[in-house]
């Protein structure tokens, strides 16, 4: 009789299987997008048969290599990875989306001691670079409008790098800055210089939706079938590979408007709308179980934006419906929310203390702030009366964290970047309303989360600006 798996081993096993299933779903989407892209006349301009033979050879070699390394883990994972890397060599957008998807799923954290899985981030980044070199004619170019936002972000990045000099160990601060922040800026730059057409824009949107859907499935699996700590207090405490329910909820806030795109189009099919409804139900369920008030407020902001900004026709009905939902939510939320009222009150008061501490840091260090990554260790010194939470804490707001650690100059650049981004999304609201709604919701969510240096804001910014650049180039060519 085979030995029974422990609870921890069972969770690792189920997480691995769900990750592989999600990867197969992503690969199906990538193949479908590549077929759509290849159907454009003139796509294969040079020796298409030779390209197919070379890619088939690459897939076989990668399958053998990954299969040998992952034989004791999962042969299916080896085949999926081989297919992903092969697709990445067919178009730079495939490489970018594969990289982004893997950054969400992070399989190297499931089996943290496996050398091949640990090497995946570097292999993925190298593959993006190789694909970029292979297809120089399939690259996007920032337009005049997107270049303004790009310059603001680059200026903010340089300023953050300068603030790292304030750390006692500058070299360690630089390495932390590179690992935590500059890698996300590289993903942003890849979006601007890789997304070259509508197919690539749709592919990146689908990647975000599939990644979010996969994390929902992972988190709910851990919530219902994992150890008791995964559902302690009735909240999602282990949200996929992110490890934080608030981060998961923020991802849902971004992906939900993108998934509901079939309802903004008159040519969408019934299965597409049904899939959008299913994703919306799961997203709201995940956000509700996360009990993230910032995400709930972000959902409310998106709901209000859709009611006010969507087509003039039917706006009165939407406004009445929206008011009814708001009233119902106001009276029902206290009855349904599982978080203890005292705990929620303490959390709210603590956030105010965090924000006051950040403002004190900016006032005392107006030019460079306290330095990159130094809010936590300076928290108690600038917080005044700490009533509930001591030690190293974060600002719980992307805006005030940027202000505290980079001063009024860095905080101003950070704010200016998102104002410019909002202008670009507003300018394209008729053709891409989903991007505007996603940005409005996430701007609310990041106001309650320390996402100044995380992947979310710059990935969304890269999607919005690259989609805007594609529209501008298309209008110019016509």
Coordinates of C-alpha atoms in Angstrom, one line a residue:
X1 CA 0.0 0.0 0.0
X2 CA 1.3 3.4 -0.9
X3 CA 2.1 5.8 2.0
X4 CA -0.4 8.6 2.5
X5 CA 0.8 12.1 1.8
X6 CA 0.9 14.6 4.6
X7 CA -1.3 17.7 4.4
X8 CA 1.7 19.8 3.3
X9 CA 2.8 17.3 0.6
X10 CA -0.8 17.1 -0.6
X11 CA -1.1 20.9 -1.0
X12 CA 2.2 21.0 -2.9
X13 CA 1.1 18.2 -5.1
X14 CA -2.3 19.8 -5.9
X15 CA -0.7 23.2 -6.4
X16 CA 1.7 21.7 -8.9
X17 CA -1.1 20.0 -10.8
X18 CA -3.2 23.1 -10.9
X19 CA -0.2 25.1 -12.0
X20 CA 0.5 22.7 -14.8
X21 CA -3.2 22.9 -15.8
X22 CA -3.0 26.7 -15.9
X23 CA 0.1 26.6 -18.0
X24 CA -1.6 24.3 -20.5
X25 CA -4.5 26.8 -20.6
X26 CA -2.1 29.6 -21.2
X27 CA -0.3 27.7 -24.0
X28 CA -3.7 27.0 -25.7
X29 CA -4.3 30.7 -25.7
X30 CA -0.8 31.5 -27.0
X31 CA -1.2 29.0 -29.8
X32 CA -4.6 30.4 -30.8
X33 CA -3.1 33.9 -30.8
X34 CA -0.1 32.8 -32.9
X35 CA -2.5 31.2 -35.4
X36 CA -4.5 34.5 -35.6
X37 CA -1.2 36.4 -36.0
X38 CA 0.1 34.0 -38.7
X39 CA -3.1 34.3 -40.7
X40 CA -2.3 37.9 -41.6
X41 CA -1.0 37.9 -45.3
X42 CA 2.8 38.2 -45.5
X43 CA 3.5 37.2 -41.9
X44 CA 5.8 34.4 -42.9
X45 CA 8.1 36.3 -45.2
X46 CA 11.2 34.1 -45.3
X47 CA 11.4 30.3 -45.6
X48 CA 8.3 29.3 -43.6
X49 CA 9.0 25.6 -44.0
X50 CA 12.6 26.0 -42.7
X51 CA 11.2 28.0 -39.7
X52 CA 8.7 25.2 -38.9
X53 CA 11.5 22.5 -39.0
X54 CA 13.8 24.5 -36.8
X55 CA 11.1 25.2 -34.2
X56 CA 10.1 21.5 -34.2
X57 CA 13.7 20.6 -33.6
X58 CA 13.9 23.1 -30.8
X59 CA 10.8 21.7 -29.2
X60 CA 12.2 18.1 -29.3
X61 CA 15.5 19.1 -27.8
X62 CA 13.8 21.2 -25.1
X63 CA 11.4 18.3 -24.3
X64 CA 14.4 16.0 -23.9
X65 CA 16.3 18.4 -21.7
X66 CA 13.4 19.4 -19.5
X67 CA 12.1 15.9 -19.4
X68 CA 15.4 14.6 -18.0
X69 CA 15.6 17.3 -15.4
X70 CA 11.9 17.1 -14.4
X71 CA 11.4 13.3 -14.7
X72 CA 10.8 12.9 -11.0
X73 CA 8.6 16.0 -10.8
X74 CA 6.2 15.9 -13.8
X75 CA 6.9 14.9 -17.4
X76 CA 3.8 17.0 -18.4
X77 CA 5.4 20.1 -16.8
X78 CA 8.5 19.4 -18.9
X79 CA 6.5 19.2 -22.1
X80 CA 4.5 22.4 -21.2
X81 CA 7.7 24.3 -20.5
X82 CA 9.2 23.1 -23.8
X83 CA 6.2 24.2 -25.7
X84 CA 6.2 27.6 -23.9
X85 CA 9.9 28.3 -24.7
X86 CA 9.3 27.2 -28.3
X87 CA 6.4 29.6 -28.7
X88 CA 8.5 32.3 -27.2
X89 CA 10.9 31.9 -30.1
X90 CA 8.1 32.5 -32.6
X91 CA 7.3 36.1 -31.6
X92 CA 8.6 38.5 -29.0
X93 CA 5.0 39.0 -27.6
X94 CA 4.8 35.3 -27.0
X95 CA 8.0 35.5 -25.0
X96 CA 6.8 38.5 -23.0
X97 CA 3.4 36.9 -22.2
X98 CA 5.1 33.6 -21.2
X99 CA 7.4 35.5 -18.9
X100 CA 4.5 37.5 -17.3
X101 CA 2.4 34.4 -16.8
X102 CA 5.3 32.6 -15.1
X103 CA 6.0 35.6 -12.9
X104 CA 2.4 35.3 -11.7
X105 CA 2.4 31.5 -11.1
X106 CA 6.0 31.3 -9.9
X107 CA 6.4 27.5 -10.1
X108 CA 10.0 27.8 -8.7
X109 CA 8.4 28.6 -5.3
X110 CA 6.4 25.3 -5.3
X111 CA 9.6 23.2 -5.3
X112 CA 12.1 25.7 -4.0
X113 CA 15.1 23.4 -4.1
X114 CA 14.8 22.2 -7.7
X115 CA 17.7 23.8 -9.7
X116 CA 15.9 23.9 -13.1
X117 CA 12.8 25.6 -11.6
X118 CA 15.0 28.1 -9.7
X119 CA 16.7 28.9 -13.0
X120 CA 13.5 29.6 -14.8
X121 CA 13.3 33.4 -14.2
X122 CA 16.8 33.9 -15.8
X123 CA 16.0 31.5 -18.6
X124 CA 12.7 33.3 -19.3
X125 CA 14.4 36.7 -19.3
X126 CA 17.1 35.4 -21.7
X127 CA 14.5 34.0 -24.0
X128 CA 12.8 37.3 -24.2
X129 CA 16.0 38.9 -25.2
X130 CA 16.8 36.2 -27.8
X131 CA 13.3 36.5 -29.3
X132 CA 13.7 40.3 -29.4
X133 CA 16.9 39.8 -31.4
X134 CA 15.3 37.3 -33.8
X135 CA 12.5 39.5 -34.9
X136 CA 13.6 43.2 -35.0
X137 CA 10.9 43.9 -37.6
X138 CA 8.1 42.8 -35.2
X139 CA 8.9 45.4 -32.5
X140 CA 6.8 48.3 -31.3
X141 CA 8.0 51.8 -31.1
X142 CA 6.8 54.3 -28.4
X143 CA 4.9 57.2 -29.9
X144 CA 5.2 60.9 -28.9
X145 CA 2.3 60.5 -26.4
X146 CA 3.6 57.3 -24.8
X147 CA 7.2 58.7 -24.7
X148 CA 6.1 61.4 -22.2
X149 CA 4.9 58.7 -19.7
X150 CA 8.1 56.7 -20.4
X151 CA 10.3 59.7 -19.6
X152 CA 8.4 60.3 -16.3
X153 CA 8.9 56.7 -15.2
X154 CA 12.6 56.6 -16.2
X155 CA 13.1 59.9 -14.2
X156 CA 11.4 58.3 -11.2
X157 CA 13.5 55.2 -11.6
X158 CA 16.7 57.2 -11.7
X159 CA 15.6 59.1 -8.6
X160 CA 14.9 55.9 -6.7
X161 CA 18.3 54.7 -7.6
X162 CA 19.9 57.9 -6.2
X163 CA 18.0 57.5 -3.0
X164 CA 19.6 54.1 -2.4
X165 CA 22.8 56.1 -1.6
X166 CA 21.2 57.0 1.7
X167 CA 21.4 53.4 3.0
X168 CA 24.4 52.5 5.2
X169 CA 25.1 49.6 2.9
X170 CA 24.6 51.2 -0.5
X171 CA 25.6 48.1 -2.5
X172 CA 23.0 45.9 -0.7
X173 CA 20.4 48.7 -1.3
X174 CA 21.3 48.8 -5.0
X175 CA 20.8 45.0 -5.3
X176 CA 17.5 45.2 -3.4
X177 CA 16.4 48.0 -5.7
X178 CA 17.3 46.0 -8.8
X179 CA 15.7 42.8 -7.6
X180 CA 12.5 44.5 -6.4
X181 CA 12.0 47.5 -8.7
X182 CA 14.1 47.6 -11.8
X183 CA 13.0 44.2 -12.9
X184 CA 9.4 45.4 -13.0
X185 CA 10.5 48.5 -15.0
X186 CA 12.2 46.1 -17.5
X187 CA 8.8 44.4 -17.9
X188 CA 7.2 47.7 -18.5
X189 CA 9.9 48.6 -21.2
X190 CA 9.3 45.2 -22.8
X191 CA 5.6 45.9 -23.1
X192 CA 6.4 49.2 -24.9
X193 CA 9.0 47.8 -27.3
X194 CA 7.4 44.3 -27.9
X195 CA 3.7 45.0 -28.3
X196 CA 3.4 45.9 -32.0
X197 CA -0.2 45.1 -33.0
X198 CA -3.7 44.4 -31.8
X199 CA -3.0 40.7 -31.7
X200 CA -0.2 41.3 -29.1
X201 CA -2.4 43.7 -27.1
X202 CA -5.2 41.0 -26.9
X203 CA -2.6 38.4 -26.0
X204 CA -1.3 40.4 -23.0
X205 CA -4.9 41.0 -21.9
X206 CA -5.7 37.3 -22.1
X207 CA -2.5 36.5 -20.2
X208 CA -3.5 38.8 -17.3
X209 CA -7.0 37.2 -17.3
X210 CA -5.7 33.6 -17.4
X211 CA -3.1 34.4 -14.7
X212 CA -5.7 35.9 -12.4
X213 CA -8.1 33.0 -13.0
X214 CA -5.3 30.6 -12.2
X215 CA -4.5 32.4 -8.9
X216 CA -8.2 32.3 -8.0
X217 CA -8.3 28.6 -8.4
X218 CA -5.0 28.1 -6.5
X219 CA -6.1 30.4 -3.6
X220 CA -9.6 28.8 -3.3
X221 CA -8.0 25.3 -3.4
X222 CA -5.8 26.3 -0.5
X223 CA -8.6 28.0 1.3
X224 CA -11.0 25.0 1.2
X225 CA -8.6 22.1 1.2
X226 CA -5.4 23.5 2.8
X227 CA -4.2 23.6 6.4
X228 CA -6.4 25.6 8.9
X229 CA -4.1 28.7 8.6
X230 CA -5.1 29.1 5.0
X231 CA -8.7 29.9 6.1
X232 CA -8.0 31.4 9.5
X233 CA -10.5 34.2 10.3
X234 CA -12.5 33.4 7.2
X235 CA -10.1 35.2 4.9
X236 CA -7.8 34.1 2.1
X237 CA -4.4 34.1 3.7
X238 CA -2.5 32.0 1.1
X239 CA -3.4 33.5 -2.2
X240 CA -1.7 31.3 -4.7
X241 CA 2.0 32.0 -4.9
X242 CA 1.5 35.6 -3.9
X243 CA 1.0 34.7 -0.2
X244 CA -1.1 37.8 0.5
X245 CA -4.8 38.1 0.0
X246 CA -4.7 41.8 -0.6
X247 CA -2.3 41.3 -3.6
X248 CA -4.6 38.7 -5.0
X249 CA -7.6 41.0 -4.7
X250 CA -5.6 43.8 -6.5
X251 CA -4.9 41.4 -9.4
X252 CA -8.6 40.7 -9.7
X253 CA -9.4 44.4 -9.8
X254 CA -7.1 44.7 -12.8
X255 CA -8.3 41.6 -14.6
X256 CA -12.1 41.9 -14.1
X257 CA -12.7 44.8 -16.5
X258 CA -10.5 43.1 -19.1
X259 CA -12.5 39.9 -18.8
X260 CA -15.8 41.8 -19.2
X261 CA -14.6 43.2 -22.5
X262 CA -17.1 41.0 -24.5
X263 CA -19.9 43.1 -23.0
X264 CA -18.4 46.3 -24.4
X265 CA -18.4 44.9 -27.9
X266 CA -21.3 44.3 -30.2
X267 CA -19.7 41.4 -32.1
X268 CA -19.0 39.2 -29.0
X269 CA -20.4 35.7 -29.0
X270 CA -22.6 34.1 -26.3
X271 CA -19.8 31.7 -25.1
X272 CA -17.4 34.7 -24.7
X273 CA -20.0 36.5 -22.6
X274 CA -20.7 33.4 -20.6
X275 CA -17.0 33.0 -19.9
X276 CA -16.8 36.7 -18.8
X277 CA -19.7 36.1 -16.4
X278 CA -18.0 33.0 -14.9
X279 CA -14.7 34.9 -14.4
X280 CA -16.6 37.9 -12.8
X281 CA -18.3 35.6 -10.3
X282 CA -15.1 33.9 -9.4
X283 CA -13.3 37.2 -9.1
X284 CA -15.9 38.8 -6.8
X285 CA -15.9 35.6 -4.8
X286 CA -12.1 35.7 -4.3
X287 CA -12.2 39.4 -3.5
X288 CA -15.0 38.8 -1.0
X289 CA -13.1 36.0 0.7
X290 CA -10.0 38.1 0.8
X291 CA -11.9 40.7 2.9
X292 CA -9.7 43.4 1.4
X293 CA -11.5 46.7 1.9
X294 CA -9.2 48.5 -0.6
X295 CA -10.2 45.9 -3.3
X296 CA -13.9 46.3 -2.4
X297 CA -13.6 50.1 -2.8
X298 CA -11.8 49.5 -6.1
X299 CA -14.6 47.3 -7.3
X300 CA -17.1 50.0 -6.3
X301 CA -15.0 52.6 -8.2
X302 CA -15.0 50.4 -11.3
X303 CA -18.8 49.9 -11.0
X304 CA -19.4 53.7 -10.7
X305 CA -17.0 54.4 -13.7
X306 CA -18.9 51.9 -15.9
X307 CA -22.2 53.4 -14.8
X308 CA -21.2 57.0 -15.6
X309 CA -18.7 56.6 -18.5
X310 CA -20.1 53.8 -20.5
X311 CA -22.4 54.6 -23.5
X312 CA -24.9 57.4 -23.0
X313 CA -27.7 55.1 -24.1
X314 CA -29.1 53.3 -21.0
X315 CA -27.1 55.5 -18.6
X316 CA -30.2 56.4 -16.5
X317 CA -31.0 52.8 -16.0
X318 CA -27.4 52.0 -15.0
X319 CA -27.4 54.9 -12.5
X320 CA -30.6 53.7 -10.9
X321 CA -29.3 50.1 -10.8
X322 CA -26.0 51.3 -9.4
X323 CA -27.7 53.3 -6.6
X324 CA -29.8 50.2 -5.7
X325 CA -26.6 48.1 -5.4
X326 CA -24.8 50.7 -3.4
X327 CA -27.7 51.0 -0.9
X328 CA -28.0 47.2 -0.6
X329 CA -24.3 46.8 -0.2
X330 CA -24.2 49.5 2.5
X331 CA -26.8 47.6 4.7
X332 CA -25.7 44.1 3.9
X333 CA -21.9 44.4 4.1
X334 CA -21.7 44.7 7.9
X335 CA -23.9 41.6 8.2
X336 CA -21.8 39.5 5.8
X337 CA -18.2 40.7 6.3
X338 CA -16.4 38.2 8.5
X339 CA -13.8 40.5 9.9
X340 CA -14.2 41.4 13.5
X341 CA -15.3 45.1 13.9
X342 CA -12.7 45.8 16.6
X343 CA -10.0 44.3 14.3
X344 CA -11.2 46.4 11.4
X345 CA -11.2 49.5 13.6
X346 CA -7.6 48.8 14.7
X347 CA -6.6 48.3 11.1
X348 CA -8.1 51.6 10.0
X349 CA -6.5 53.6 12.8
X350 CA -3.1 51.9 12.1
X351 CA -3.3 52.9 8.5
X352 CA -3.6 56.6 9.5
X353 CA -0.6 56.2 11.7
X354 CA 1.4 54.6 8.8
X355 CA 0.4 57.5 6.5
X356 CA 1.3 60.2 9.2
X357 CA 4.7 58.5 9.6
X358 CA 5.3 58.7 5.9
X359 CA 4.4 62.4 5.7
X360 CA 6.7 63.1 8.6
X361 CA 9.6 61.3 6.8
X362 CA 8.9 63.4 3.7
X363 CA 8.8 66.7 5.7
X364 CA 12.1 65.9 7.4
X365 CA 13.7 64.6 4.2
X366 CA 12.0 66.6 1.4
X367 CA 14.5 66.0 -1.4
X368 CA 15.6 62.3 -1.3
X369 CA 13.2 61.0 1.4
X370 CA 14.5 58.4 3.8
X371 CA 15.8 56.3 0.9
X372 CA 14.7 53.3 -1.0
X373 CA 13.4 50.5 1.2
X374 CA 14.0 52.4 4.4
X375 CA 10.4 53.2 5.5
X376 CA 10.1 50.0 7.6
X377 CA 13.2 50.7 9.7
X378 CA 12.2 54.4 10.2
X379 CA 8.6 53.7 11.0
X380 CA 8.7 53.9 14.7
X381 CA 11.0 57.0 14.7
X382 CA 8.5 59.0 12.7
X383 CA 5.2 57.5 13.8
X384 CA 4.7 59.3 17.1
X385 CA 2.4 57.4 19.3
X386 CA 2.3 53.7 18.2
X387 CA -0.8 52.1 19.7
X388 CA -1.2 48.8 18.0
X389 CA 1.6 47.7 15.7
X390 CA 5.4 48.0 16.4
X391 CA 8.5 47.0 14.6
X392 CA 9.1 47.3 10.9
X393 CA 5.9 48.1 9.0
X394 CA 5.1 49.3 5.5
X395 CA 3.1 52.4 4.5
X396 CA 0.0 50.6 3.2
X397 CA -0.3 53.1 0.4
X398 CA 1.8 53.3 -2.8
X399 CA 1.5 57.1 -3.0
X400 CA 2.8 57.8 0.5
X401 CA 5.4 55.1 0.3
X402 CA 6.9 56.8 -2.8
X403 CA 6.7 60.1 -1.0
X404 CA 8.4 58.9 2.2
X405 CA 11.2 57.0 0.5
X406 CA 12.0 59.4 -2.4
X407 CA 10.9 62.8 -1.1
X408 CA 8.7 65.3 -2.8
X409 CA 10.6 65.0 -6.0
X410 CA 10.2 61.3 -6.4
X411 CA 6.7 61.4 -5.1
X412 CA 5.8 64.1 -7.6
X413 CA 7.3 62.1 -10.5
X414 CA 5.4 59.0 -9.4
X415 CA 2.1 60.9 -9.2
X416 CA 2.8 62.7 -12.6
X417 CA 3.4 59.3 -14.2
X418 CA 0.0 58.0 -13.2
X419 CA -1.7 61.2 -14.2
X420 CA -0.2 61.0 -17.6
X421 CA -1.3 57.3 -17.8
X422 CA -4.8 58.2 -16.8
X423 CA -4.9 60.8 -19.6
X424 CA -3.8 58.2 -22.1
X425 CA -6.5 55.7 -20.9
X426 CA -9.1 58.5 -21.0
X427 CA -8.2 59.4 -24.5
X428 CA -8.9 55.8 -25.7
X429 CA -12.0 55.2 -23.6
X430 CA -14.3 54.7 -26.6
X431 CA -12.1 52.1 -28.2
X432 CA -10.7 50.5 -25.0
X433 CA -13.0 51.2 -22.1
X434 CA -11.8 48.1 -20.2
X435 CA -8.3 49.6 -19.8
X436 CA -9.8 52.9 -18.3
X437 CA -12.0 50.9 -15.9
X438 CA -9.1 48.7 -14.8
X439 CA -6.9 51.7 -14.2
X440 CA -9.5 53.6 -12.2
X441 CA -10.1 50.5 -10.0
X442 CA -6.4 49.8 -9.5
X443 CA -5.6 53.4 -8.6
X444 CA -8.0 53.1 -5.7
X445 CA -6.6 49.7 -4.7
X446 CA -3.0 50.8 -4.8
X447 CA -3.9 53.7 -2.5
X448 CA -4.3 51.1 0.3
X449 CA -1.4 48.8 -0.7
X450 CA 2.3 49.2 -0.9
X451 CA 2.7 48.5 -4.6
X452 CA 5.2 51.3 -5.4
X453 CA 7.8 48.8 -6.6
X454 CA 5.6 45.8 -7.4
X455 CA 4.8 44.3 -10.8
X456 CA 1.1 45.2 -11.0
X457 CA 1.2 49.0 -11.6
X458 CA 3.9 48.9 -14.3
X459 CA 2.5 45.9 -16.1
X460 CA -0.9 47.6 -16.3
X461 CA 0.8 50.8 -17.4
X462 CA 2.8 48.9 -20.1
X463 CA -0.5 47.4 -21.4
X464 CA -2.3 50.8 -21.5
X465 CA 0.6 52.7 -23.2
X466 CA 1.4 49.9 -25.7
X467 CA -2.3 49.6 -26.7
X468 CA -2.4 53.4 -27.0
X469 CA 0.8 53.4 -29.2
X470 CA -0.7 50.7 -31.5
X471 CA -3.8 52.8 -32.0
X472 CA -1.8 55.9 -32.7
X473 CA 0.5 54.1 -35.2
X474 CA -2.6 52.6 -36.9
X475 CA -4.3 56.0 -37.2
X476 CA -1.1 57.5 -38.6
X477 CA -0.7 54.8 -41.2
X478 CA -4.2 55.2 -42.4

